[in-house]
Every structure is written in C-alpha cells, then in structure tokens.
GROMACS .gro file of C-alpha atoms in nm:
model
  409
    1MET     CA    1   0.008   1.236   2.349
    2ASP     CA    2  -0.069   1.462   2.059
    3LEU     CA    3  -0.229   1.282   1.859
    4GLY     CA    4  -0.431   1.560   1.693
    5MET     CA    5  -0.389   1.803   1.391
    6SER     CA    6  -0.081   2.044   1.332
    7ASN     CA    7  -0.182   2.396   1.217
    8ARG     CA    8   0.040   2.301   0.982
    9VAL     CA    9  -0.109   1.975   0.844
   10ARG     CA   10  -0.436   2.105   0.873
   11ALA     CA   11  -0.307   2.329   0.589
   12LEU     CA   12  -0.232   2.084   0.397
   13ALA     CA   13  -0.470   1.875   0.457
   14ASP     CA   14  -0.725   2.131   0.297
   15HIS     CA   15  -0.525   2.149   0.002
   16VAL     CA   16  -0.510   1.793  -0.057
   17ARG     CA   17  -0.865   1.749   0.023
   18ASN     CA   18  -0.997   1.984  -0.218
   19MET     CA   19  -0.776   1.853  -0.526
   20VAL     CA   20  -0.885   1.468  -0.417
   21GLU     CA   21  -1.250   1.612  -0.413
   22THR     CA   22  -1.271   1.839  -0.742
   23GLU     CA   23  -0.918   1.714  -0.946
   24ILE     CA   24  -0.893   1.361  -0.889
   25ALA     CA   25  -1.178   1.206  -0.835
   26PRO     CA   26  -1.310   1.311  -1.187
   27GLY     CA   27  -0.982   1.219  -1.364
   28ASP     CA   28  -0.968   0.898  -1.191
   29VAL     CA   29  -1.313   0.781  -1.342
   30GLU     CA   30  -1.206   0.821  -1.666
   31TYR     CA   31  -0.829   0.727  -1.576
   32HIS     CA   32  -0.975   0.343  -1.520
   33ALA     CA   33  -1.254   0.332  -1.787
   34GLU     CA   34  -0.987   0.390  -2.061
   35VAL     CA   35  -0.773   0.026  -1.876
   36GLY     CA   36  -0.738  -0.188  -2.221
   37LYS     CA   37  -0.811   0.059  -2.444
   38HIS     CA   38  -0.445   0.100  -2.570
   39PRO     CA   39  -0.427   0.025  -3.008
   40SER     CA   40  -0.211  -0.328  -2.871
   41GLY     CA   41  -0.532  -0.459  -2.694
   42ASP     CA   42  -0.250  -0.506  -2.362
   43ARG     CA   43  -0.484  -0.407  -2.112
   44PHE     CA   44  -0.085  -0.350  -1.937
   45ARG     CA   45  -0.025  -0.069  -2.140
   46HIS     CA   46  -0.162   0.330  -2.088
   47THR     CA   47  -0.297   0.455  -2.335
   48ASP     CA   48  -0.180   0.861  -2.422
   49ARG     CA   49  -0.545   0.938  -2.271
   50GLN     CA   50  -0.429   0.781  -1.960
   51ILE     CA   51  -0.010   0.934  -1.950
   52GLU     CA   52  -0.255   1.277  -1.977
   53ILE     CA   53  -0.463   1.218  -1.698
   54LEU     CA   54  -0.158   1.143  -1.485
   55ASP     CA   55   0.120   1.385  -1.601
   56SER     CA   56  -0.118   1.609  -1.575
   57LEU     CA   57  -0.262   1.564  -1.260
   58LYS     CA   58   0.093   1.499  -1.109
   59ALA     CA   59   0.230   1.813  -1.232
   60LYS     CA   60  -0.035   2.003  -1.073
   61ALA     CA   61   0.021   1.836  -0.714
   62ARG     CA   62   0.430   1.959  -0.753
   63ASP     CA   63   0.349   2.283  -0.824
   64ARG     CA   64   0.140   2.375  -0.546
   65GLY     CA   65   0.389   2.203  -0.276
   66LEU     CA   66   0.192   1.840  -0.295
   67TRP     CA   67   0.470   1.618  -0.281
   68ASN     CA   68   0.646   1.304  -0.129
   69PHE     CA   69   0.480   1.348   0.190
   70TRP     CA   70   0.528   1.050   0.306
   71LEU     CA   71   0.902   1.086   0.326
   72THR     CA   72   0.959   1.154   0.721
   73ASP     CA   73   1.294   1.231   0.954
   74SER     CA   74   1.469   1.368   0.570
   75ASP     CA   75   1.533   1.705   0.423
   76LYS     CA   76   1.423   1.581   0.028
   77GLY     CA   77   0.999   1.511   0.231
   78HIS     CA   78   0.803   1.804   0.370
   79GLY     CA   79   0.929   1.650   0.716
   80LEU     CA   80   0.689   1.512   0.885
   81THR     CA   81   0.543   1.346   1.191
   82THR     CA   82   0.376   0.969   1.123
   83VAL     CA   83   0.079   1.021   1.307
   84GLU     CA   84   0.073   1.435   1.092
   85TYR     CA   85   0.115   1.253   0.756
   86ALA     CA   86  -0.136   0.996   0.835
   87TYR     CA   87  -0.429   1.262   0.815
   88LEU     CA   88  -0.264   1.304   0.467
   89ALA     CA   89  -0.277   0.949   0.415
   90GLU     CA   90  -0.665   0.965   0.512
   91GLU     CA   91  -0.788   1.176   0.300
   92MET     CA   92  -0.538   1.002  -0.028
   93GLY     CA   93  -0.759   0.695   0.013
   94LYS     CA   94  -1.054   0.798  -0.079
   95VAL     CA   95  -0.994   0.793  -0.440
   96PRO     CA   96  -0.772   0.524  -0.659
   97LEU     CA   97  -0.530   0.771  -0.827
   98ALA     CA   98  -0.430   1.023  -0.512
   99ALA     CA   99  -0.169   0.822  -0.370
  100GLU     CA  100   0.017   0.824  -0.684
  101VAL     CA  101  -0.068   1.236  -0.800
  102PHE     CA  102   0.091   1.275  -0.477
  103ASN     CA  103   0.449   1.066  -0.533
  104CYS     CA  104   0.298   0.826  -0.228
  105SER     CA  105   0.161   0.555  -0.365
  106ALA     CA  106   0.259   0.162  -0.265
  107PRO     CA  107   0.453   0.005  -0.278
  108ASP     CA  108   0.727   0.294  -0.463
  109THR     CA  109   0.707   0.467  -0.073
  110GLY     CA  110   0.800   0.125   0.130
  111ASN     CA  111   1.087   0.053  -0.116
  112MET     CA  112   1.198   0.439  -0.147
  113GLU     CA  113   1.253   0.400   0.203
  114VAL     CA  114   1.434   0.086   0.194
  115LEU     CA  115   1.677   0.344  -0.036
  116GLU     CA  116   1.689   0.617   0.136
  117ARG     CA  117   1.729   0.444   0.475
  118TYR     CA  118   1.981   0.142   0.361
  119GLY     CA  119   2.080   0.208   0.053
  120ASP     CA  120   2.397   0.263  -0.082
  121ASP     CA  121   2.477   0.605  -0.290
  122TRP     CA  122   2.477   0.393  -0.629
  123MET     CA  123   2.146   0.340  -0.513
  124LYS     CA  124   1.980   0.657  -0.475
  125ASP     CA  125   2.151   0.787  -0.836
  126ARG     CA  126   2.005   0.456  -1.019
  127TRP     CA  127   1.665   0.479  -0.833
  128LEU     CA  128   1.603   0.701  -0.575
  129SER     CA  129   1.612   0.988  -0.748
  130ARG     CA  130   1.379   0.892  -1.037
  131LEU     CA  131   1.100   0.778  -0.762
  132LEU     CA  132   1.131   1.078  -0.569
  133GLU     CA  133   1.041   1.278  -0.914
  134GLY     CA  134   0.833   0.976  -1.009
  135GLU     CA  135   0.951   0.850  -1.274
  136ILE     CA  136   0.961   0.576  -1.246
  137ARG     CA  137   0.742   0.302  -1.022
  138SER     CA  138   0.909  -0.044  -0.858
  139ALA     CA  139   0.771  -0.351  -0.716
  140TYR     CA  140   0.845  -0.525  -0.382
  141VAL     CA  141   0.924  -0.920  -0.464
  142MET     CA  142   0.837  -1.115  -0.177
  143THR     CA  143   0.582  -1.326  -0.205
  144GLU     CA  144   0.571  -1.714  -0.294
  145PRO     CA  145   0.414  -1.963  -0.401
  146ASP     CA  146   0.492  -2.252  -0.239
  147VAL     CA  147   0.556  -2.163   0.118
  148ALA     CA  148   0.335  -1.998   0.356
  149SER     CA  149   0.476  -1.680   0.286
  150SER     CA  150   0.272  -1.522   0.591
  151ASP     CA  151   0.577  -1.694   0.797
  152ALA     CA  152   0.851  -1.536   0.602
  153ALA     CA  153   1.133  -1.740   0.725
  154GLN     CA  154   1.050  -1.997   0.539
  155LEU     CA  155   1.086  -1.747   0.201
  156ALA     CA  156   1.273  -2.025   0.028
  157PHE     CA  157   1.326  -1.853  -0.351
  158GLU     CA  158   1.744  -1.926  -0.370
  159ALA     CA  159   2.002  -1.685  -0.401
  160ARG     CA  160   2.337  -1.869  -0.448
  161ARG     CA  161   2.700  -1.643  -0.479
  162ASP     CA  162   2.861  -1.761  -0.741
  163GLY     CA  163   3.197  -1.539  -0.803
  164GLU     CA  164   3.116  -1.136  -0.747
  165ASP     CA  165   2.758  -1.251  -0.890
  166TRP     CA  166   2.461  -1.359  -0.720
  167VAL     CA  167   2.248  -1.610  -0.984
  168LEU     CA  168   1.880  -1.630  -0.835
  169ASN     CA  169   1.628  -1.906  -0.925
  170GLY     CA  170   1.281  -1.934  -0.811
  171GLU     CA  171   0.941  -1.846  -0.851
  172LYS     CA  172   0.739  -1.491  -0.649
  173PHE     CA  173   0.366  -1.426  -0.698
  174TRP     CA  174   0.120  -1.139  -0.615
  175ILE     CA  175   0.426  -0.862  -0.653
  176SER     CA  176   0.216  -0.610  -0.717
  177GLY     CA  177   0.305  -0.274  -0.967
  178ALA     CA  178   0.558  -0.539  -1.174
  179GLY     CA  179   0.264  -0.477  -1.405
  180ASP     CA  180   0.331  -0.113  -1.481
  181PRO     CA  181   0.492  -0.076  -1.759
  182ARG     CA  182   0.696   0.199  -1.577
  183CYS     CA  183   0.796   0.019  -1.304
  184ALA     CA  184   1.250   0.032  -1.312
  185LEU     CA  185   1.303  -0.157  -0.969
  186TYR     CA  186   1.286  -0.538  -0.765
  187ILE     CA  187   1.348  -0.495  -0.432
  188LEU     CA  188   1.387  -0.884  -0.359
  189MET     CA  189   1.440  -1.093  -0.057
  190ALA     CA  190   1.589  -1.433  -0.090
  191SER     CA  191   1.705  -1.710   0.107
  192THR     CA  192   2.099  -1.708   0.071
  193ALA     CA  193   2.177  -1.931   0.425
  194PRO     CA  194   1.890  -2.173   0.482
  195GLU     CA  195   2.058  -2.306   0.738
  196ALA     CA  196   2.103  -1.995   0.976
  197ALA     CA  197   1.946  -1.809   1.302
  198LYS     CA  198   1.553  -1.754   1.156
  199HIS     CA  199   1.628  -1.387   1.089
  200SER     CA  200   1.932  -1.413   0.962
  201ARG     CA  201   1.872  -1.665   0.622
  202HIS     CA  202   1.747  -1.348   0.420
  203THR     CA  203   1.901  -1.099   0.214
  204MET     CA  204   1.723  -0.854   0.026
  205PHE     CA  205   1.842  -0.754  -0.333
  206VAL     CA  206   1.798  -0.464  -0.551
  207MET     CA  207   1.785  -0.445  -0.919
  208ASP     CA  208   1.625  -0.356  -1.286
  209ALA     CA  209   1.307  -0.521  -1.375
  210ASP     CA  210   1.439  -0.600  -1.714
  211THR     CA  211   1.677  -0.761  -1.578
  212PRO     CA  212   1.760  -1.100  -1.822
  213GLY     CA  213   1.658  -1.453  -1.678
  214ILE     CA  214   1.286  -1.291  -1.508
  215GLU     CA  215   0.987  -1.414  -1.711
  216VAL     CA  216   0.642  -1.230  -1.628
  217LEU     CA  217   0.430  -1.583  -1.660
  218ARG     CA  218   0.087  -1.416  -1.576
  219PRO     CA  219  -0.135  -1.148  -1.398
  220MET     CA  220  -0.321  -1.250  -1.078
  221HIS     CA  221  -0.659  -1.181  -1.031
  222VAL     CA  222  -0.802  -1.007  -0.773
  223PHE     CA  223  -1.189  -1.148  -0.788
  224GLY     CA  224  -1.176  -1.171  -1.144
  225GLN     CA  225  -0.986  -0.825  -1.196
  226ASP     CA  226  -0.649  -0.845  -1.272
  227ASP     CA  227  -0.588  -0.454  -1.168
  228ALA     CA  228  -0.484  -0.310  -1.523
  229PRO     CA  229  -0.228  -0.183  -1.540
  230HIS     CA  230  -0.080  -0.163  -1.228
  231GLY     CA  231  -0.093  -0.508  -1.163
  232HIS     CA  232  -0.016  -0.774  -0.923
  233MET     CA  233   0.209  -1.053  -1.164
  234HIS     CA  234   0.425  -1.421  -1.075
  235LEU     CA  235   0.731  -1.326  -1.173
  236ARG     CA  236   0.951  -1.688  -1.256
  237PHE     CA  237   1.335  -1.653  -1.225
  238THR     CA  238   1.613  -1.843  -1.433
  239ASP     CA  239   1.942  -1.809  -1.372
  240MET     CA  240   1.935  -1.436  -1.303
  241ARG     CA  241   2.304  -1.276  -1.225
  242ILE     CA  242   2.325  -0.972  -1.049
  243PRO     CA  243   2.608  -0.797  -0.907
  244ALA     CA  244   2.788  -0.841  -0.542
  245LYS     CA  245   2.694  -0.455  -0.478
  246ASN     CA  246   2.314  -0.510  -0.513
  247VAL     CA  247   2.295  -0.634  -0.189
  248VAL     CA  248   2.104  -0.379   0.051
  249LEU     CA  249   2.259  -0.320   0.399
  250GLY     CA  250   2.434  -0.674   0.402
  251GLU     CA  251   2.432  -1.033   0.344
  252GLY     CA  252   2.182  -1.191   0.613
  253ARG     CA  253   1.980  -0.868   0.671
  254GLY     CA  254   1.732  -0.905   0.498
  255PHE     CA  255   1.506  -0.912   0.837
  256GLU     CA  256   1.635  -0.588   0.946
  257VAL     CA  257   1.532  -0.423   0.604
  258ALA     CA  258   1.151  -0.560   0.590
  259GLN     CA  259   1.089  -0.468   0.936
  260GLY     CA  260   1.213  -0.131   0.844
  261ARG     CA  261   1.010  -0.124   0.567
  262LEU     CA  262   0.675  -0.235   0.669
  263GLY     CA  263   0.607  -0.084   0.948
  264PRO     CA  264   0.504   0.296   0.793
  265GLY     CA  265   0.365   0.128   0.503
  266ARG     CA  266   0.071  -0.041   0.763
  267ILE     CA  267   0.044   0.249   0.929
  268HIS     CA  268  -0.035   0.404   0.533
  269HIS     CA  269  -0.215   0.146   0.429
  270CYS     CA  270  -0.469   0.192   0.789
  271MET     CA  271  -0.542   0.553   0.690
  272ARG     CA  272  -0.571   0.527   0.349
  273SER     CA  273  -0.911   0.233   0.467
  274ILE     CA  274  -0.980   0.501   0.736
  275GLY     CA  275  -1.035   0.775   0.397
  276LEU     CA  276  -1.242   0.455   0.173
  277ALA     CA  277  -1.462   0.414   0.499
  278GLU     CA  278  -1.485   0.786   0.503
  279LYS     CA  279  -1.612   0.774   0.239
  280ALA     CA  280  -1.781   0.474   0.269
  281LEU     CA  281  -2.051   0.643   0.483
  282GLU     CA  282  -2.059   1.000   0.304
  283LEU     CA  283  -2.226   0.693   0.030
  284LEU     CA  284  -2.454   0.566   0.253
  285CYS     CA  285  -2.586   0.875   0.390
  286ARG     CA  286  -2.628   1.020   0.096
  287ARG     CA  287  -2.812   0.732  -0.024
  288GLY     CA  288  -3.064   0.704   0.313
  289LEU     CA  289  -3.142   1.071   0.243
  290HIS     CA  290  -3.244   1.117  -0.083
  291ARG     CA  291  -3.399   0.734  -0.181
  292GLU     CA  292  -3.780   0.668  -0.081
  293ALA     CA  293  -3.928   0.291   0.023
  294PHE     CA  294  -4.276   0.196   0.204
  295GLY     CA  295  -4.325   0.655   0.136
  296LYS     CA  296  -3.972   0.749   0.322
  297PRO     CA  297  -3.671   0.783   0.263
  298LEU     CA  298  -3.382   0.511   0.347
  299VAL     CA  299  -3.275   0.604   0.656
  300GLU     CA  300  -3.594   0.561   0.842
  301LEU     CA  301  -3.614   0.210   0.718
  302GLY     CA  302  -3.544  -0.093   0.952
  303ALA     CA  303  -3.225  -0.046   1.165
  304ASN     CA  304  -3.003   0.270   0.951
  305TYR     CA  305  -2.988   0.487   1.223
  306ASP     CA  306  -2.822   0.249   1.377
  307ILE     CA  307  -2.661   0.170   1.097
  308ILE     CA  308  -2.466   0.516   1.055
  309ALA     CA  309  -2.418   0.600   1.437
  310ASN     CA  310  -2.225   0.249   1.507
  311ALA     CA  311  -1.997   0.347   1.188
  312ARG     CA  312  -1.922   0.630   1.307
  313MET     CA  313  -1.835   0.540   1.646
  314GLU     CA  314  -1.615   0.256   1.436
  315ILE     CA  315  -1.415   0.527   1.213
  316GLU     CA  316  -1.339   0.742   1.512
  317GLN     CA  317  -1.215   0.444   1.729
  318ALA     CA  318  -0.997   0.275   1.435
  319ARG     CA  319  -0.856   0.623   1.370
  320LEU     CA  320  -0.765   0.691   1.693
  321LEU     CA  321  -0.564   0.270   1.770
  322CYS     CA  322  -0.461   0.419   1.348
  323LEU     CA  323  -0.301   0.697   1.542
  324LYS     CA  324  -0.124   0.605   1.766
  325ALA     CA  325   0.036   0.360   1.597
  326ALA     CA  326   0.169   0.661   1.408
  327TRP     CA  327   0.223   0.802   1.686
  328MET     CA  328   0.475   0.505   1.903
  329MET     CA  329   0.675   0.424   1.567
  330ASP     CA  330   0.716   0.861   1.570
  331THR     CA  331   0.852   0.842   1.960
  332GLN     CA  332   0.974   0.505   2.068
  333GLY     CA  333   1.042   0.342   1.714
  334THR     CA  334   0.940   0.063   1.469
  335ARG     CA  335   1.025  -0.227   1.725
  336ALA     CA  336   0.803  -0.033   1.990
  337ALA     CA  337   0.542   0.017   1.727
  338GLN     CA  338   0.488  -0.381   1.631
  339PRO     CA  339   0.230  -0.512   1.863
  340TRP     CA  340  -0.002  -0.132   1.756
  341ILE     CA  341   0.096  -0.166   1.432
  342SER     CA  342  -0.043  -0.549   1.441
  343GLN     CA  343  -0.374  -0.424   1.589
  344ILE     CA  344  -0.400  -0.164   1.318
  345LYS     CA  345  -0.382  -0.446   1.046
  346VAL     CA  346  -0.681  -0.601   1.158
  347VAL     CA  347  -0.893  -0.335   1.346
  348ALA     CA  348  -0.888  -0.082   1.027
  349PRO     CA  349  -0.939  -0.324   0.709
  350LEU     CA  350  -1.235  -0.513   0.870
  351MET     CA  351  -1.350  -0.156   0.970
  352ALA     CA  352  -1.377  -0.040   0.657
  353LEU     CA  353  -1.525  -0.343   0.483
  354GLY     CA  354  -1.775  -0.339   0.758
  355VAL     CA  355  -1.910   0.002   0.645
  356VAL     CA  356  -1.860  -0.074   0.284
  357ASP     CA  357  -2.098  -0.395   0.297
  358GLU     CA  358  -2.384  -0.161   0.479
  359ALA     CA  359  -2.375   0.171   0.203
  360MET     CA  360  -2.344  -0.130  -0.032
  361GLN     CA  361  -2.678  -0.285   0.124
  362LEU     CA  362  -2.838   0.003   0.109
  363TYR     CA  363  -2.752   0.064  -0.251
  364GLY     CA  364  -2.928  -0.235  -0.356
  365GLY     CA  365  -2.840  -0.412  -0.658
  366THR     CA  366  -2.613  -0.084  -0.789
  367GLY     CA  367  -2.404  -0.076  -0.471
  368ILE     CA  368  -2.245  -0.411  -0.660
  369SER     CA  369  -2.257  -0.307  -1.006
  370GLN     CA  370  -2.020  -0.070  -1.191
  371ASP     CA  371  -2.241   0.215  -1.105
  372THR     CA  372  -2.103   0.331  -0.779
  373PRO     CA  373  -1.734   0.270  -0.650
  374LEU     CA  374  -1.836   0.042  -0.348
  375TRP     CA  375  -1.703  -0.308  -0.530
  376ARG     CA  376  -1.378  -0.138  -0.564
  377MET     CA  377  -1.349  -0.062  -0.208
  378TRP     CA  378  -1.499  -0.355  -0.107
  379THR     CA  379  -1.243  -0.607  -0.320
  380HIS     CA  380  -0.940  -0.408  -0.225
  381LEU     CA  381  -1.018  -0.385   0.134
  382ARG     CA  382  -1.057  -0.779   0.194
  383THR     CA  383  -0.764  -0.794  -0.046
  384LEU     CA  384  -0.568  -0.582   0.201
  385ARG     CA  385  -0.632  -0.878   0.456
  386PHE     CA  386  -0.374  -1.058   0.259
  387ALA     CA  387  -0.113  -0.782   0.110
  388ASP     CA  388   0.038  -0.703   0.480
  389GLY     CA  389  -0.021  -1.016   0.622
  390PRO     CA  390  -0.310  -1.251   0.720
  391ASP     CA  391  -0.507  -1.163   1.041
  392ALA     CA  392  -0.406  -1.485   1.234
  393VAL     CA  393  -0.076  -1.356   1.232
  394HIS     CA  394  -0.131  -1.030   1.354
  395ARG     CA  395  -0.368  -1.106   1.648
  396ARG     CA  396  -0.099  -1.354   1.719
  397GLN     CA  397   0.145  -1.104   1.772
  398VAL     CA  398  -0.054  -0.897   2.017
  399ALA     CA  399  -0.152  -1.179   2.209
  400ARG     CA  400   0.212  -1.299   2.253
  401ALA     CA  401   0.279  -0.875   2.343
  402GLU     CA  402   0.009  -0.962   2.572
  403LEU     CA  403   0.142  -1.255   2.716
  404ARG     CA  404   0.535  -1.125   2.765
  405LYS     CA  405   0.374  -0.931   3.045
  406TYR     CA  406   0.284  -1.186   3.281
  407THR     CA  407   0.529  -1.492   3.214
  408ASN     CA  408   0.918  -1.256   3.144
  409ALA     CA  409   0.913  -1.438   2.767
   0.00000   0.00000   0.00000
C-alpha cells in the first residue's frame, strides 16, 4: 500500500494549510461572532459581513485553484485519489469554515457525488453545476424521529405514486444544512415498497428545497447550540408532490445510492477529525509550555508527558487506519472498503475526543469556555459519533466481517 503523500498533493496541502492558518482561521472567528446579528433577528440569515467573509475567501480559493478537491475520478475536480484527498481533508478539519471555503463541505460533497454518479442530465443541469460553483448549498434528508434510523431498513417516511407524481408524507429530523438560506436542494430517502426485500424498499428523490408542502418545524439543538446559520432542522412533509422523474437511479434503489454516497463521506469526516486532533494537541502543548503552576510549566506536572506522547501515537495510528480505508476504496471499491470504513468511524472520533478532552484538562476552566475552540471541537466530535451511525452499529459490521472468515456466512 502506498499511503504516503504524493508530490502533487504535497504542494496542494502546503497551500491549503497556509490559507487555513493565515486567512480562514481569523475569518472563522469573525464569521461565528456574527451569528444572530442580522437586523431581522433571524439566526439563520447571514449578515452582510458573513457573506463578505465567505465570498472573499471562496474567491481567493478558486483563484488559487484550491477548489473541489473531493471530486475523485472526475474531470470536474483535481483527479485526486481518495488517499490524496484525505491529506487535504485533514488540513481543512482544523477550522470549521475551511471545508466550505474550498467547496469541500458536507453534506454538499456527498450530494454532489450522488448527482455526478447517479443523476440524470437534467438533475446535473439544475443543481450540480451550481453546487460545483459554490452558489448554493444542499441537504441530505434521511433520519426520522419515530424509528431507529441507524437501521435504515426501518425508515418509514412514505412516498406514494399517484399518476405521474410521487406524494410524500412524514417527518425527518437532524437535516444538516437545511437551516442555511442558500440551501436549494434536498436529496431524500423514502419508503416506496415497505413489503419488498430489505434493500429494495426505499427510493432516493431530489427536489427543490422550497417545494410547496415542506415545513421547517424547528432547529435541533446540539448541546444547547442551534448551529446557526447551518442548522440541523426538523422538517414535515405534507402531501408534497414531485414529478416521477425526480427519482434517482431507479425505484427501489435508494440503498444503492446511499452506500455510494456514504462511503467517501465517512472517510472525509474521519480525516477532518484527525485534523481537529492535531489542532487540539497543538493547543495542549502550547498551553503546557507557557502556563505555570507550583513553580513549573504545566507540561512538567503530573502525567502530562505521557498524555502528550499517547496523543501523538494515537493520532498516528488513527491516521494510518483512515488512509488504509481510503486506499481500499481507491483500489477495491466501496463494498470491499466497508469494514475498514466502519473501523475508522469508531476509531477516529473517539481518538480525537480523547485528545480534545486532555487539552481541556490542561486549560482548566478556560478549556470549556468561549475563549478557546475546544468546546466546539468536542461537541462536533461527540455529535459525529451519531451523524454517520452510532459506534455499536459500526462495531457490529466489523465483527460480522471478522466472523465471516470462520463461518463462510
């Protein structure tokens, strides 16, 4: 396995790292300080200054050719492998706003992959071109409030055929990005044949976010935060009608589309988690060297040398596992990579949470306050352990793959 950084991605990583550190990080602080300052009082509307920050940073990224890295195996992107892109995702993970600046943010990357791989030409013309240009945002509408959505076969949101239309009824929640006023596309998974075989019950649909019949009930709060203006919304669909042509790939093929979408996205999430862990370790070390207690730098007290050493070793191990999952996807495809993707979905956020927690300890009360980015890192990583499926589901998949070696099941 060649998991090292290629020459072409090394140069890109240097440019990305420099822009993240010197331009995006300062802009990110100001951007988030603007939340809720729109004259209307609506936290899910951008202020003029937020728009200015985003547009200016995105324009710089595009002018420098730092755009759409994530799009592998396509002439619309850089033509990077998943392994190569993983190194860039790590750098982008260090600052919340960075991924969007380079047009590499979730859920847009996964949604663009759906349109690129499975979408009809009219879908690409309507939404993909604008997403690739960074003009609009999108949302992936899957999780439901009344079923354990970690078992996607249980999803019960109904789509019923009525002549040349589909009629959609039900509720979805934790719909990330649906709060953003620029969100123009929903990609939604619905039950179209509940009595069919397990993986043929569901169908994927595309629709305009402002289609009549969609109601935003509320933003879901994450540890008391509404994550405005991005948001994770609770939606209700009431007799919402869309044309039959809005089906992606084909009726009953929703699982196929979902698996094709979720594989690369999980690797992206995990490598961004590695970036967060690296940033947290940097903060930990700087604090330990420059803060004193009991007549010594903090780093010399207690077990802090061990804590730092363990953090470094755990980051390196998690990175290698993520890169192997990426290599499996590049060389053997999404299906063969699934057990490895399941492993990193457990390992990466847990590791990063541990590093962030140790950094918080070293900062004391400041570590859980608004004076450091650690609280935002921690809540994001803890949320990530649900966003792409709970740990127990991923462990189940890893165990089943292991047992098949001995049971031929």
